[in-house]
Amino acid sequence: MGIADRRKPSSEGKLWRLCPFWQSGNGSSSSSSTQNFQQHKIRGRPHVDDTDARSSSSTVSSVARSFLPTRRRLRLDPANNLYFPYEPGKQVRSAVRMKNTSRSHVAFKFQTTAPKSCYMRPPGGILAPGESIIATVFKFMEHPENNEKQLDRKSNVKFKIMSLKVKAGMDYVPELFDEQKDKVSVERILHVVFLDVERPSPALEKLKRQLAEAEAAVEARKKPPPEIGPRVIGEGLVIDEWVRIS
């Protein structure tokens, strides 16, 4: 009989550990047993180092940031395509305006899947905060094999625009993007789209305006800088006589 009495509390303790939310008619017994169960969980909880916790939190934060969209430094117009007039057998041009919308100086660089038939002016550079530029893209258009027009269709040729945050006063060299690969961002992937020159369209008219603006900017850069100093109306060798009236 004594042995049975000694085993009974052990079986009840196991039952409480398995069912901590099971309540009996005795409220005080249920409360004390639940408290004992919670204390048992706290005592049995493994120790977590603060350093490990911070490391785990940092890892989770970096993973979460990888799913967030990359903040762009440049605003492009057009944003997704490069429009070319459809003129087979000729060198055609496209244009894209880029504006630095960040608070720092930004270097940009172009890459293309067709470097033998395409080139850009300029292929790269540095923009100050708020500064904009129109880049011109030159492409030689070959005749299609099946002699069919590819109007309003995307070509297989693509352009990638990359950006890199730099310090003010730094000179642009393409090697910057190789030296700081981990800080380079891909701004856009632009697709080539052909436009019918015989059919007016808003995209074609916009392209003509941008090309004219880009040409004007190139001509302006060719002009010599203005001279610093007072403006001279005329030059001569003879000095006027000063006649004094006494």
PDB file of N, CA and C in Angstrom, residues 57-70:
ATOM      1  N   SER A  57      20.229  37.742 -35.838  1.00  0.00           N
ATOM      2  CA  SER A  57      19.383  38.861 -36.245  1.00  0.00           C
ATOM      3  C   SER A  57      19.964  39.583 -37.451  1.00  0.00           C
ATOM      4  N   SER A  58      21.305  39.746 -37.465  1.00  0.00           N
ATOM      5  CA  SER A  58      21.946  40.406 -38.593  1.00  0.00           C
ATOM      6  C   SER A  58      21.797  39.604 -39.868  1.00  0.00           C
ATOM      7  N   THR A  59      21.903  38.273 -39.741  1.00  0.00           N
ATOM      8  CA  THR A  59      21.744  37.404 -40.914  1.00  0.00           C
ATOM      9  C   THR A  59      20.335  37.501 -41.469  1.00  0.00           C
ATOM     10  N   VAL A  60      19.347  37.506 -40.569  1.00  0.00           N
ATOM     11  CA  VAL A  60      17.963  37.624 -41.006  1.00  0.00           C
ATOM     12  C   VAL A  60      17.726  38.955 -41.691  1.00  0.00           C
ATOM     13  N   SER A  61      18.327  40.034 -41.148  1.00  0.00           N
ATOM     14  CA  SER A  61      18.146  41.352 -41.748  1.00  0.00           C
ATOM     15  C   SER A  61      18.755  41.415 -43.143  1.00  0.00           C
ATOM     16  N   SER A  62      19.937  40.824 -43.326  1.00  0.00           N
ATOM     17  CA  SER A  62      20.567  40.841 -44.646  1.00  0.00           C
ATOM     18  C   SER A  62      19.763  40.045 -45.646  1.00  0.00           C
ATOM     19  N   VAL A  63      19.191  38.931 -45.198  1.00  0.00           N
ATOM     20  CA  VAL A  63      18.350  38.138 -46.097  1.00  0.00           C
ATOM     21  C   VAL A  63      17.094  38.912 -46.472  1.00  0.00           C
ATOM     22  N   ALA A  64      16.514  39.619 -45.486  1.00  0.00           N
ATOM     23  CA  ALA A  64      15.312  40.402 -45.774  1.00  0.00           C
ATOM     24  C   ALA A  64      15.610  41.533 -46.737  1.00  0.00           C
ATOM     25  N   ARG A  65      16.791  42.167 -46.590  1.00  0.00           N
ATOM     26  CA  ARG A  65      17.147  43.252 -47.499  1.00  0.00           C
ATOM     27  C   ARG A  65      17.345  42.770 -48.920  1.00  0.00           C
ATOM     28  N   SER A  66      17.775  41.506 -49.073  1.00  0.00           N
ATOM     29  CA  SER A  66      17.997  40.988 -50.424  1.00  0.00           C
ATOM     30  C   SER A  66      16.709  40.857 -51.210  1.00  0.00           C
ATOM     31  N   PHE A  67      15.573  40.759 -50.515  1.00  0.00           N
ATOM     32  CA  PHE A  67      14.294  40.662 -51.198  1.00  0.00           C
ATOM     33  C   PHE A  67      13.701  42.028 -51.516  1.00  0.00           C
ATOM     34  N   LEU A  68      14.264  43.108 -50.951  1.00  0.00           N
ATOM     35  CA  LEU A  68      13.738  44.439 -51.205  1.00  0.00           C
ATOM     36  C   LEU A  68      14.248  44.941 -52.553  1.00  0.00           C
ATOM     37  N   PRO A  69      13.459  45.747 -53.269  1.00  0.00           N
ATOM     38  CA  PRO A  69      13.915  46.281 -54.555  1.00  0.00           C
ATOM     39  C   PRO A  69      15.071  47.244 -54.362  1.00  0.00           C
ATOM     40  N   THR A  70      16.035  47.180 -55.296  1.00  0.00           N
ATOM     41  CA  THR A  70      17.198  48.058 -55.228  1.00  0.00           C
ATOM     42  C   THR A  70      16.789  49.507 -55.485  1.00  0.00           C
TER      43      THR A  70
END
